[in-house]
Short mmCIF file of C-alpha atoms and ligand atoms in Angstrom, two decimals:
data_model
loop_
_atom_site.label_atom_id
_atom_site.label_comp_id
_atom_site.label_asym_id
_atom_site.label_seq_id
_atom_site.Cartn_x
_atom_site.Cartn_y
_atom_site.Cartn_z
CA UNK J 1 39.97 -20.28 -5.60
CA UNK J 2 43.15 -18.19 -6.04
CA UNK J 3 42.71 -17.77 -9.74
CA UNK J 4 39.12 -16.85 -9.26
CA UNK J 5 40.05 -14.12 -6.80
CA UNK J 6 42.60 -12.74 -9.21
CA UNK J 7 39.97 -12.53 -11.86
CA UNK J 8 37.85 -10.54 -9.51
CA UNK J 9 40.56 -8.10 -8.54
CA UNK J 10 41.03 -7.30 -12.23
CA UNK J 11 37.50 -6.03 -12.15
CA UNK J 12 37.64 -3.73 -9.17
CA UNK J 13 34.00 -2.70 -9.39
CA UNK J 14 32.83 -6.24 -9.11
CA UNK J 15 35.30 -6.88 -6.34
CA UNK J 16 34.02 -3.96 -4.29
CA UNK J 17 30.49 -5.06 -4.87
CA UNK J 18 31.24 -8.44 -3.55
CA UNK J 19 32.32 -7.19 -0.13
CA UNK J 20 29.35 -6.83 2.09
CA UNK J 21 29.61 -5.55 5.62
CA UNK J 22 26.89 -6.40 8.05
CA UNK J 23 26.23 -6.76 11.69
CA UNK J 24 25.22 -9.93 13.39
CA UNK J 25 22.74 -10.16 16.26
CA UNK J 26 25.42 -9.31 18.86
CA UNK J 27 26.61 -6.16 17.11
CA UNK J 28 29.87 -7.61 15.92
CA UNK J 29 31.10 -6.75 12.51
CA UNK J 30 31.48 -9.62 10.10
CA UNK J 31 32.66 -9.73 6.55
CA UNK J 32 30.95 -11.76 3.90
CA UNK J 33 33.43 -11.62 1.07
CA UNK J 34 33.09 -13.14 -2.36
CA UNK J 35 29.52 -14.22 -1.92
CA UNK J 36 27.08 -11.63 -3.10
CA UNK J 37 27.17 -11.19 -6.86
CA UNK J 38 29.25 -14.27 -7.31
CA UNK J 39 26.15 -15.73 -8.87
CA UNK J 40 26.83 -19.43 -8.41
CA UNK J 41 24.72 -22.00 -10.08
CA UNK J 42 21.98 -23.10 -7.70
CA UNK J 43 20.55 -26.62 -7.48
CA UNK J 44 17.66 -27.35 -5.18
CA UNK J 45 17.11 -31.05 -4.60
CA UNK J 46 13.68 -31.77 -3.21
CA UNK J 47 12.84 -35.28 -1.99
CA UNK J 48 9.22 -36.28 -1.59
CA UNK J 49 8.19 -37.49 1.90
CA UNK J 50 11.76 -38.05 3.11
CA UNK J 51 11.76 -38.04 6.94
CA UNK J 52 14.04 -36.43 9.49
CA UNK J 53 15.43 -39.87 10.39
CA UNK J 54 15.76 -41.28 6.89
CA UNK J 55 19.37 -40.19 6.17
CA UNK J 56 22.56 -41.67 7.53
CA UNK J 57 23.76 -38.23 8.53
CA UNK J 58 20.54 -37.70 10.48
CA UNK J 59 21.19 -40.95 12.44
CA UNK J 60 19.16 -43.22 10.21
CA UNK J 61 18.85 -46.64 11.94
CA UNK J 62 18.44 -48.69 8.84
CA UNK J 63 19.14 -46.93 5.53
CA UNK J 64 22.55 -46.01 4.25
CA UNK J 65 22.79 -42.80 2.24
CA UNK J 66 26.55 -42.18 1.67
CA UNK J 67 26.13 -39.61 -1.16
CA UNK J 68 23.76 -37.31 0.68
CA UNK J 69 25.82 -37.77 3.83
CA UNK J 70 28.84 -36.57 1.85
CA UNK J 71 27.01 -33.37 1.00
CA UNK J 72 26.19 -32.82 4.62
CA UNK J 73 29.69 -33.59 5.83
CA UNK J 74 31.18 -31.18 3.28
CA UNK J 75 28.43 -28.58 3.86
CA UNK J 76 26.01 -27.67 6.57
CA UNK J 77 23.61 -30.05 8.16
CA UNK J 78 20.59 -28.15 9.60
CA UNK J 79 19.00 -29.80 12.60
CA UNK J 80 16.08 -27.36 12.98
CA UNK J 81 14.83 -26.77 9.44
CA UNK J 82 11.24 -26.77 8.23
CA UNK J 83 9.13 -27.28 5.15
CA UNK J 84 6.14 -24.87 5.30
CA UNK J 85 3.60 -27.68 5.33
CA UNK J 86 3.13 -31.33 6.24
CA UNK J 87 2.03 -32.13 2.69
CA UNK J 88 3.38 -31.69 -0.79
CA UNK J 89 1.45 -28.96 -2.72
CA UNK J 90 1.42 -26.37 0.08
CA UNK J 91 5.11 -26.97 0.79
CA UNK J 92 6.08 -26.54 -2.84
CA UNK J 93 3.92 -23.43 -3.05
CA UNK J 94 5.64 -21.95 0.00
CA UNK J 95 9.09 -22.83 -1.30
CA UNK J 96 8.65 -21.30 -4.75
CA UNK J 97 6.60 -18.23 -3.85
CA UNK J 98 8.06 -17.28 -0.48
CA UNK J 99 4.50 -16.96 0.75
CA UNK J 100 2.98 -19.11 3.55
CA UNK J 101 0.69 -21.64 1.91
CA UNK J 102 -2.07 -21.11 4.51
CA UNK J 103 -2.55 -17.65 2.97
CA UNK J 104 -3.89 -19.39 -0.18
CA UNK J 105 -7.05 -21.38 0.57
CA UNK J 106 -6.43 -23.45 -2.58
CA UNK J 107 -3.00 -24.65 -1.51
CA UNK J 108 -4.07 -28.23 -0.65
CA UNK J 109 -3.03 -31.60 -2.06
CA UNK J 110 -4.09 -31.13 -5.67
CA UNK J 111 -5.65 -33.66 -8.07
CA UNK J 112 -3.80 -34.09 -11.44
CA UNK J 113 -6.45 -31.99 -13.17
CA UNK J 114 -6.18 -28.93 -10.88
CA UNK J 115 -5.46 -25.58 -12.45
CA UNK J 116 -2.19 -23.79 -11.81
CA UNK J 117 -2.07 -22.74 -8.16
CA UNK J 118 0.53 -20.01 -8.53
CA UNK J 119 -0.70 -16.76 -10.00
CA UNK J 120 1.38 -15.95 -13.08
CA UNK J 121 1.91 -12.43 -11.65
CA UNK J 122 3.24 -13.84 -8.32
CA UNK J 123 6.96 -13.66 -7.42
CA UNK J 124 8.75 -17.00 -7.52
CA UNK J 125 12.29 -18.18 -6.99
CA UNK J 126 12.85 -18.94 -10.75
CA UNK J 127 11.34 -15.56 -11.73
CA UNK J 128 13.53 -13.68 -9.32
CA UNK J 129 16.67 -15.58 -10.47
CA UNK J 130 15.74 -15.11 -14.15
CA UNK J 131 15.52 -11.34 -13.53
CA UNK J 132 19.03 -11.60 -12.18
CA UNK J 133 20.55 -13.30 -15.17
CA UNK J 134 19.85 -16.98 -14.44
CA UNK J 135 18.60 -19.68 -16.75
CA UNK J 136 16.02 -21.72 -14.84
CA UNK J 137 14.94 -25.35 -15.13
CA UNK J 138 12.71 -27.82 -13.28
CA UNK J 139 12.98 -31.59 -13.54
CA UNK J 140 10.69 -33.91 -11.59
CA UNK J 141 7.54 -33.58 -9.54
CA UNK J 142 5.43 -30.42 -10.07
CA UNK J 143 2.11 -30.89 -8.17
CA UNK J 144 1.17 -27.26 -8.36
CA UNK J 145 -1.56 -27.51 -10.98
CA UNK J 146 -1.55 -26.89 -14.73
CA UNK J 147 -3.70 -24.81 -17.04
CA UNK J 148 -6.81 -22.89 -16.09
CA UNK J 149 -9.21 -25.80 -15.74
CA UNK J 150 -10.23 -28.53 -18.17
CA UNK J 151 -6.73 -29.14 -19.49
CA UNK J 152 -6.61 -30.68 -22.97
CA UNK J 153 -3.57 -32.99 -22.49
CA UNK J 154 -3.29 -33.42 -26.29
CA UNK J 155 -2.42 -29.81 -26.90
CA UNK J 156 0.09 -27.40 -25.45
CA UNK J 157 -0.60 -27.21 -21.69
CA UNK J 158 -0.40 -23.71 -20.29
CA UNK J 159 0.03 -21.97 -17.90
CA UNK J 160 2.44 -24.18 -15.96
CA UNK J 161 6.03 -24.08 -14.74
CA UNK J 162 7.15 -22.17 -17.84
CA UNK J 163 4.69 -19.40 -17.06
CA UNK J 164 5.87 -18.91 -13.46
CA UNK J 165 9.57 -18.55 -14.13
CA UNK J 166 11.05 -21.73 -15.55
CA UNK J 167 12.79 -21.53 -18.89
CA UNK J 168 12.80 -25.31 -19.12
CA UNK J 169 10.47 -27.87 -17.63
CA UNK J 170 10.36 -31.65 -17.60
CA UNK J 171 7.78 -32.73 -15.11
CA UNK J 172 5.14 -35.12 -13.93
CA UNK J 173 1.95 -33.17 -13.41
CA UNK J 174 1.04 -34.21 -9.89
CA UNK J 175 2.32 -37.30 -8.08
CA UNK J 176 3.44 -40.80 -9.07
CA UNK J 177 0.15 -42.22 -7.80
CA UNK J 178 -2.04 -39.76 -9.69
CA UNK J 179 -3.00 -39.67 -13.36
CA UNK J 180 -2.03 -38.55 -15.96
CA UNK J 181 0.99 -40.87 -15.73
CA UNK J 182 3.00 -39.08 -18.41
CA UNK J 183 5.96 -36.72 -18.60
CA UNK J 184 5.40 -33.20 -19.80
CA UNK J 185 8.21 -31.21 -21.42
CA UNK J 186 7.71 -27.46 -21.74
CA UNK J 187 3.93 -27.93 -21.72
CA UNK J 188 3.76 -30.87 -24.16
CA UNK J 189 3.15 -34.53 -23.27
CA UNK J 190 6.25 -36.51 -24.18
CA UNK J 191 5.81 -39.35 -26.71
CA UNK J 192 2.12 -38.80 -27.30
CA UNK J 193 0.51 -40.42 -30.36
CA UNK J 194 -2.17 -38.05 -31.65
CA UNK J 195 -4.11 -41.08 -32.75
CA UNK J 196 -4.41 -42.23 -29.12
CA UNK J 197 -5.43 -39.06 -27.27
CA UNK J 198 -5.32 -38.79 -23.48
CA UNK J 199 -8.42 -38.18 -21.42
CA UNK J 200 -8.30 -37.65 -17.68
CA UNK J 201 -11.05 -37.40 -15.05
CA UNK J 202 -11.10 -37.39 -11.30
CA UNK J 203 -14.87 -37.98 -11.26
CA UNK J 204 -15.89 -40.81 -13.54
CA UNK J 205 -14.25 -43.73 -15.32
CA UNK J 206 -14.13 -43.94 -19.07
CA UNK J 207 -16.30 -46.70 -20.55
CA UNK J 208 -14.61 -50.07 -20.66
CA UNK J 209 -11.38 -48.93 -18.95
CA UNK J 210 -10.20 -51.32 -16.29
CA UNK J 211 -9.96 -50.10 -12.66
CA UNK J 212 -8.52 -51.73 -9.55
CA UNK J 213 -12.03 -52.53 -8.43
CA UNK J 214 -13.26 -54.12 -11.68
CA UNK J 215 -10.01 -55.89 -12.63
CA UNK J 216 -7.98 -56.76 -9.47
CA UNK J 217 -6.23 -59.56 -11.39
CA UNK J 218 -4.34 -56.90 -13.39
CA UNK J 219 -2.56 -55.47 -10.34
CA UNK J 220 1.09 -56.07 -9.53
CA UNK J 221 0.80 -53.75 -6.49
CA UNK J 222 -2.18 -53.87 -4.17
CA UNK J 223 -3.94 -50.83 -2.73
CA UNK J 224 -4.60 -50.38 0.94
CA UNK J 225 -6.69 -47.19 0.94
CA UNK J 226 -7.62 -44.86 -1.94
CA UNK J 227 -5.63 -45.78 -5.12
CA UNK J 228 -8.32 -47.99 -6.58
CA UNK J 229 -9.07 -46.25 -9.87
CA UNK J 230 -7.24 -46.57 -13.17
CA UNK J 231 -4.51 -49.15 -13.50
CA UNK J 232 -1.28 -48.09 -15.17
CA UNK J 233 1.60 -50.56 -15.47
CA UNK J 234 -0.19 -52.91 -13.03
CA UNK J 235 -0.28 -50.16 -10.41
CA UNK J 236 -3.70 -48.77 -9.28
CA UNK J 237 -3.81 -44.94 -9.21
CA UNK J 238 -5.87 -41.99 -8.06
CA UNK J 239 -8.01 -40.72 -10.92
CA UNK J 240 -9.19 -42.09 -14.26
CA UNK J 241 -7.21 -42.04 -17.47
CA UNK J 242 -7.76 -43.27 -20.98
CA UNK J 243 -5.44 -43.36 -23.97
CA UNK J 244 -1.91 -42.04 -24.26
CA UNK J 245 -0.38 -45.58 -24.21
CA UNK J 246 2.81 -44.56 -25.93
CA UNK J 247 3.34 -41.66 -23.51
CA UNK J 248 2.88 -43.51 -20.29
CA UNK J 249 5.97 -43.58 -18.04
CA UNK J 250 7.61 -46.74 -16.82
CA UNK J 251 7.59 -46.36 -13.08
CA UNK J 252 10.82 -48.33 -12.50
CA UNK J 253 12.62 -46.01 -14.96
CA UNK J 254 11.48 -42.74 -13.40
CA UNK J 255 14.57 -42.11 -11.27
CA UNK J 256 16.86 -42.69 -14.24
CA UNK J 257 14.71 -40.54 -16.48
CA UNK J 258 14.69 -37.58 -14.14
CA UNK J 259 18.43 -37.96 -13.44
CA UNK J 260 19.24 -38.00 -17.17
CA UNK J 261 17.14 -34.88 -17.63
CA UNK J 262 18.79 -33.14 -14.75
CA UNK J 263 22.31 -34.04 -16.03
CA UNK J 264 21.40 -32.86 -19.54
CA UNK J 265 20.11 -29.60 -18.15
CA UNK J 266 23.37 -29.06 -16.28
CA UNK J 267 25.65 -29.96 -19.19
CA UNK J 268 23.67 -27.81 -21.65
CA UNK J 269 23.79 -24.77 -19.34
CA UNK J 270 27.44 -24.84 -18.38
CA UNK J 271 27.85 -21.23 -19.32
CA UNK J 272 26.09 -20.45 -16.07
CA UNK J 273 24.51 -19.22 -14.02
CA UNK J 274 21.67 -21.68 -13.85
CA UNK J 275 19.01 -22.70 -11.31
CA UNK J 276 17.92 -26.27 -11.35
CA UNK J 277 14.99 -27.42 -9.28
CA UNK J 278 15.45 -31.20 -9.16
CA UNK J 279 12.25 -32.56 -7.60
CA UNK J 280 12.76 -36.27 -6.83
CA UNK J 281 9.76 -38.55 -6.70
CA UNK J 282 11.19 -40.75 -3.92
CA UNK J 283 10.17 -42.05 -1.40
CA UNK J 284 6.56 -41.14 -2.21
CA UNK J 285 4.17 -43.95 -3.15
CA UNK J 286 4.08 -46.00 -5.34
CA UNK J 287 7.63 -47.01 -4.42
CA UNK J 288 9.06 -48.52 -7.59
CA UNK J 289 12.86 -48.77 -7.47
CA UNK J 290 14.75 -49.60 -10.63
CA UNK J 291 15.61 -53.37 -10.66
CA UNK J 292 19.17 -52.27 -9.78
CA UNK J 293 18.01 -51.16 -6.34
CA UNK J 294 15.49 -53.85 -5.50
CA UNK J 295 16.59 -55.30 -2.18
CA UNK J 296 19.29 -52.64 -1.76
CA UNK J 297 18.15 -51.57 1.71
CA UNK J 298 16.71 -54.72 3.21
CA UNK J 299 13.74 -52.55 4.29
CA UNK J 300 11.55 -53.15 1.29
CA UNK J 301 10.72 -50.71 -1.51
CA UNK J 302 10.57 -47.62 0.71
CA UNK J 303 14.14 -48.11 1.84
CA UNK J 304 15.23 -49.21 -1.66
CA UNK J 305 13.95 -45.98 -3.27
CA UNK J 306 15.75 -43.89 -0.68
CA UNK J 307 18.96 -45.71 -1.56
CA UNK J 308 18.12 -45.05 -5.21
CA UNK J 309 17.51 -41.33 -4.54
CA UNK J 310 20.83 -41.21 -2.73
CA UNK J 311 22.54 -42.74 -5.77
CA UNK J 312 20.90 -40.12 -7.96
CA UNK J 313 22.36 -37.35 -5.82
CA UNK J 314 25.75 -38.99 -6.10
CA UNK J 315 25.44 -39.14 -9.91
CA UNK J 316 24.42 -35.47 -10.03
CA UNK J 317 27.50 -34.56 -7.99
CA UNK J 318 29.68 -36.56 -10.33
CA UNK J 319 28.24 -34.70 -13.29
CA UNK J 320 28.97 -31.37 -11.69
CA UNK J 321 32.49 -32.46 -10.94
CA UNK J 322 32.98 -33.76 -14.49
CA UNK J 323 31.72 -30.41 -15.88
CA UNK J 324 34.08 -28.52 -13.53
CA UNK J 325 31.11 -26.83 -11.90
CA UNK J 326 31.45 -28.02 -8.32
CA UNK J 327 33.11 -24.92 -6.90
CA UNK J 328 30.64 -22.65 -8.53
CA UNK J 329 27.44 -24.36 -7.44
CA UNK J 330 25.35 -23.98 -4.34
CA UNK J 331 23.42 -27.14 -3.61
CA UNK J 332 20.48 -27.21 -1.24
CA UNK J 333 18.73 -30.51 -0.38
CA UNK J 334 15.56 -30.94 1.61
CA UNK J 335 12.18 -32.75 1.70
CA UNK J 336 8.66 -31.43 1.11
CA UNK J 337 7.15 -33.01 4.20
CA UNK J 338 7.73 -35.71 6.78
CA UNK J 339 7.65 -39.47 6.35
CA UNK J 340 4.79 -41.93 6.04
CA UNK J 341 4.98 -45.73 5.84
CA UNK J 342 1.60 -46.94 4.57
CA UNK J 343 0.37 -44.15 2.29
CA UNK J 344 -2.13 -46.34 0.43
CA UNK J 345 -0.38 -49.41 -0.97
CA UNK J 346 0.73 -52.71 0.49
CA UNK J 347 4.48 -52.42 -0.05
CA UNK J 348 6.11 -53.88 3.09
CA UNK J 349 7.08 -50.39 4.41
CA UNK J 350 5.60 -51.28 7.78
CA UNK J 351 6.48 -54.94 7.83
CA UNK J 352 10.15 -54.54 6.91
CA UNK J 353 10.83 -51.43 9.00
CA UNK J 354 12.95 -53.07 11.73
CA UNK J 355 14.59 -50.50 13.99
CA UNK J 356 14.47 -47.74 11.40
CA UNK J 357 12.67 -44.58 12.51
CA UNK J 358 11.70 -42.49 9.49
CA UNK J 359 10.94 -39.41 11.61
CA UNK J 360 13.87 -39.98 13.94
CA UNK J 361 12.95 -38.78 17.42
CA UNK J 362 10.21 -36.55 16.14
CA UNK J 363 6.53 -37.19 16.89
CA UNK J 364 4.06 -37.69 14.10
CA UNK J 365 4.87 -37.79 10.42
CA UNK J 366 3.49 -36.64 7.06
CA UNK J 367 0.09 -34.85 7.53
CA UNK J 368 0.87 -34.11 11.23
CA UNK J 369 0.91 -30.87 13.18
CA UNK J 370 3.70 -32.37 15.26
CA UNK J 371 7.25 -31.78 14.10
CA UNK J 372 7.33 -35.14 12.29
CA UNK J 373 5.15 -33.41 9.66
CA UNK J 374 7.27 -30.44 8.79
CA UNK J 375 10.73 -30.68 10.34
CA UNK J 376 12.89 -32.17 7.63
CA UNK J 377 16.45 -32.84 6.57
CA UNK J 378 18.07 -29.67 5.15
CA UNK J 379 21.58 -29.46 3.77
CA UNK J 380 23.50 -26.66 2.08
CA UNK J 381 26.71 -27.39 0.15
CA UNK J 382 29.03 -25.13 -1.72
CA UNK J 383 32.47 -26.51 -2.31
CA UNK J 384 35.21 -24.13 -1.17
CA UNK J 385 32.76 -21.46 0.04
CA UNK J 386 30.59 -22.95 2.73
CA UNK J 387 32.59 -24.09 5.72
CA UNK J 388 31.37 -27.54 6.84
CA UNK J 389 29.39 -27.64 10.08
CA UNK J 390 26.15 -28.33 11.80
CA UNK J 391 23.64 -25.59 12.39
CA UNK J 392 20.67 -25.48 14.80
CA UNK J 393 19.39 -22.23 13.38
CA UNK J 394 15.65 -22.36 12.79
CA UNK J 395 15.27 -22.01 9.00
CA UNK J 396 12.38 -22.67 6.66
CA UNK J 397 12.09 -23.37 2.94
CA UNK J 398 9.92 -20.26 2.61
CA UNK J 399 13.07 -18.26 3.29
CA UNK J 400 14.99 -19.43 0.24
CA UNK J 401 13.42 -16.81 -2.02
CA UNK J 402 14.59 -13.82 -0.03
CA UNK J 403 17.96 -15.45 0.81
CA UNK J 404 18.75 -16.40 -2.80
CA UNK J 405 17.65 -12.90 -3.82
CA UNK J 406 20.26 -11.51 -1.49
CA UNK J 407 22.83 -13.96 -2.81
CA UNK J 408 22.42 -12.93 -6.39
CA UNK J 409 22.37 -9.22 -5.62
CA UNK J 410 18.68 -8.50 -6.19
CA UNK J 411 17.67 -4.93 -5.17
CA UNK J 412 14.25 -6.05 -4.06
CA UNK J 413 13.95 -6.46 -0.29
CA UNK J 414 10.30 -7.27 0.32
CA UNK J 415 9.62 -10.93 -0.23
CA UNK J 416 6.53 -11.34 1.92
CA UNK J 417 6.85 -14.18 4.38
CA UNK J 418 10.32 -15.07 3.06
CA UNK J 419 13.08 -13.80 5.31
CA UNK J 420 16.67 -13.27 4.20
CA UNK J 421 18.59 -16.02 6.07
CA UNK J 422 21.54 -16.09 3.66
CA UNK J 423 23.96 -15.85 6.53
CA UNK J 424 22.38 -18.86 8.16
CA UNK J 425 22.31 -20.84 4.88
CA UNK J 426 26.03 -20.29 4.28
CA UNK J 427 27.04 -20.80 7.88
CA UNK J 428 27.87 -17.26 8.96
CA UNK J 429 25.09 -17.08 11.55
CA UNK J 430 23.13 -19.41 13.72
CA UNK J 431 20.50 -16.90 14.62
CA UNK J 432 17.70 -18.13 12.40
CA UNK J 433 14.04 -17.26 12.30
CA UNK J 434 12.32 -16.03 15.46
CA UNK J 435 8.85 -17.10 14.43
CA UNK J 436 7.31 -19.53 11.99
CA UNK J 437 3.72 -20.47 11.28
CA UNK J 438 3.40 -23.98 9.86
CA UNK J 439 0.49 -25.84 8.26
CA UNK J 440 -0.87 -29.38 8.26
CA UNK J 441 -4.17 -30.37 6.70
CA UNK J 442 -5.46 -26.80 6.78
CA UNK J 443 -4.59 -26.37 10.41
CA UNK J 444 -1.78 -24.11 11.60
CA UNK J 445 0.63 -23.87 14.53
CA UNK J 446 3.38 -21.57 15.68
CA UNK J 447 7.06 -22.14 16.40
CA UNK J 448 8.67 -19.28 18.26
CA UNK J 449 12.18 -19.58 19.71
CA UNK J 450 12.42 -23.03 21.27
CA UNK J 451 8.67 -23.19 21.78
CA UNK J 452 5.85 -24.73 19.73
CA UNK J 453 2.21 -23.90 20.27
CA UNK J 454 -0.58 -25.91 18.64
CA UNK J 455 -3.95 -24.23 19.20
CA UNK J 456 -6.97 -26.36 20.08
CA UNK J 457 -8.80 -28.01 17.26
CA UNK J 458 -12.02 -29.18 18.81
CA UNK J 459 -13.29 -32.54 17.68
CA UNK J 460 -10.43 -33.14 15.19
CA UNK J 461 -9.17 -36.68 14.98
CA UNK J 462 -6.03 -37.32 16.94
CA UNK J 463 -4.86 -40.17 14.78
CA UNK J 464 -5.29 -41.00 11.14
CA UNK J 465 -5.83 -44.75 11.31
CA UNK J 466 -5.30 -45.28 7.60
CA UNK J 467 -1.70 -43.99 7.64
CA UNK J 468 -1.34 -44.68 11.37
CA UNK J 469 0.07 -41.22 12.12
CA UNK J 470 -0.75 -38.94 15.04
CA UNK J 471 -2.22 -35.79 13.57
CA UNK J 472 -1.21 -33.57 16.43
CA UNK J 473 -4.68 -32.01 16.93
CA UNK J 474 -6.18 -31.79 20.42
CA UNK J 475 -9.13 -30.14 22.17
CA UNK J 476 -6.74 -28.13 24.35
CA UNK J 477 -3.76 -25.94 23.79
CA UNK J 478 -0.49 -27.74 23.38
CA UNK J 479 2.81 -26.10 24.29
CA UNK J 480 6.15 -27.85 23.83
CA UNK J 481 9.74 -26.85 24.44
CA UNK J 482 11.42 -28.42 21.49
CA UNK J 483 15.01 -27.97 22.78
CA UNK J 484 14.29 -30.00 25.91
CA UNK J 485 11.59 -32.24 24.46
CA UNK J 486 12.19 -32.87 20.80
CA UNK J 487 9.63 -35.69 20.82
CA UNK J 488 6.84 -33.36 22.01
CA UNK J 489 5.84 -35.62 24.89
CA UNK J 490 5.27 -33.02 27.61
CA UNK J 491 2.52 -30.53 27.05
CA UNK J 492 3.56 -27.49 29.14
CA UNK J 493 0.50 -25.35 28.33
CA UNK J 494 -0.80 -25.41 31.89
CA UNK J 495 2.59 -25.06 33.49
CA UNK J 496 3.63 -22.00 31.53
CA UNK J 497 0.55 -19.82 30.97
CA UNK J 498 2.63 -16.72 30.22
CA UNK J 499 4.65 -18.44 27.56
CA UNK J 500 1.40 -19.87 26.12
CA UNK J 501 -0.08 -16.38 25.98
CA UNK J 502 3.09 -15.01 24.30
CA UNK J 503 2.90 -17.58 21.50
CA UNK J 504 -0.86 -17.27 21.23
CA UNK J 505 -0.58 -13.51 20.80
CA UNK J 506 2.07 -13.90 18.09
CA UNK J 507 0.03 -16.60 16.39
CA UNK J 508 -3.11 -14.47 16.35
CA UNK J 509 -1.21 -11.47 15.08
CA UNK J 510 0.28 -13.37 12.17
CA UNK J 511 -2.82 -15.37 11.31
CA UNK J 512 -4.96 -12.26 11.60
CA UNK J 513 -7.53 -14.17 13.61
CA UNK J 514 -8.68 -13.55 17.07
CA UNK J 515 -8.83 -16.92 18.66
CA UNK J 516 -10.36 -15.46 21.81
CA UNK J 517 -10.23 -16.91 25.26
CA UNK J 518 -8.77 -20.34 25.82
CA UNK J 519 -11.98 -21.80 27.18
CA UNK J 520 -14.08 -20.37 24.37
CA UNK J 521 -12.14 -21.88 21.54
CA UNK J 522 -13.98 -23.74 18.92
CA UNK J 523 -11.63 -24.22 15.99
CA UNK J 524 -12.06 -26.70 13.19
C1 NG6 X 601 -3.24 -38.49 -0.39
C2 NG6 X 601 -3.02 -39.90 -0.92
C3 NG6 X 601 -1.58 -40.27 -0.68
C4 NG6 X 601 -0.64 -39.23 -1.28
C5 NG6 X 601 -1.02 -37.85 -0.75
C6 NG6 X 601 -0.20 -36.76 -1.45
C7 NG6 X 601 -5.02 -41.32 -0.69
C8 NG6 X 601 -5.82 -42.17 0.22
N1 NG6 X 601 -3.90 -40.84 -0.20
O1 NG6 X 601 -4.55 -38.11 -0.67
O2 NG6 X 601 -1.31 -41.53 -1.17
O3 NG6 X 601 -0.76 -39.29 -2.68
O4 NG6 X 601 -2.42 -37.58 -1.07
O5 NG6 X 601 1.08 -36.77 -0.99
O6 NG6 X 601 -5.36 -41.11 -1.84
S1 NG6 X 601 1.92 -35.52 -1.20
O7 NG6 X 601 3.28 -35.84 -0.69
O8 NG6 X 601 1.96 -35.25 -2.60
O9 NG6 X 601 1.31 -34.44 -0.42
CA1 CA X 602 5.34 -35.09 -0.26
#
């Protein structure tokens, strides 16, 4: 630290530029020294379907995650942090663009053949960082669409991550349970034999290709709902695929493959600054731990892949340390949506759960309007710069764009829905967001202060029996005080009509919809 400061003093202009004075909510002057324009490397680690109660540091009852816990102990553990949505595609869209996903009608769970969801003219985190001198890379799950429709997987695939800001990309197109089951590097399928071209369809099977329905004897993992189309590596998937045998991934190697890619990206961009978006596939279905982790948790494959993901984070940290980059790297870890046990395969997630509570004390889970859908683990870590602590500031992944822009000294100040919460993310403030509109299955709700209001959704199902999760929809208004009732058990809508009106007014203003009188509501 001392030698770094001396370096800065030598360059007095930079030094002056790094001192930012600002006022916090109470009018007191604070100094944020050495932060802005320091341009640290930035790594965003995004788990897939990791719940609020799945990490040791978030009081996990059954799974040990020492490496991620170490990040939280040496950094800031956020207790009131949100993804923008209760499912993957919209959350990733909100994260990268700084725009609420409900503003884009197409931001729904996408099939593997969907066109690119992000407009190539839209602002994104990697674009913003690139404009400020960063090299940018993505390794892992994409799930934001590719191409412009009718992708030819045997040619260069574009537009994709490389056209919305990433200098380097090594991705899976959609999800581990969706075809095509191949890796794509900078727009090209990895390991493809041109003599065995890939064809993909989400409508019809290709003649003679086995499916889970026609050839159940080929399955090493059984499907529970959905997931009964093409079989790859003995695992039934969503969608039909033909060809590309030499390019197909090995599911059990996926964690190691992404980790190696992430480490290589780091070691080949040491000259900094770089931004790495490391999008883990765990613990999304199909849960396929490397043999090294089978049985590691005692909770079946879902627990095992969380242990595996934790190990990956530890390995990444070791790489940063080995490269001497730890003090100059901001690490943010979170999850794209809440947890689910049975998401379409028989994999013992329910049977072997024991006392473990994937969503902790939160109600609902993935897909849900309740907090179990969107309130997620969120950790920031920056060795030597962020003072360790716990923060109950309300923050959202949509805010990373504006906050990182502030961090890297961008002159732009308007980032749409993204608010600059840099002070919260580095632990200088616990003020957080005042208001947040969240999405689950095309329905929205509002969080304002300690209160959550879910508007009526007439006739919507209260529980999804396939995944066995409460969806959070009701015919009447729901109002919860999350500070006093984290499990959203007491609907206070009738008891606090003024508070209800306050949240309803804010909600209508932001959504741009007049939801009318309580008794007249007929929302879908
Ligand atoms: C659902 C899938 C589920 C999962 C989810 C996407 C079925 C029945 N269910 O449609 O298994 O793939 O989509 O998850 O097909 S997400 O985390 O990427 O949003
Ligand atoms: Ca997800």
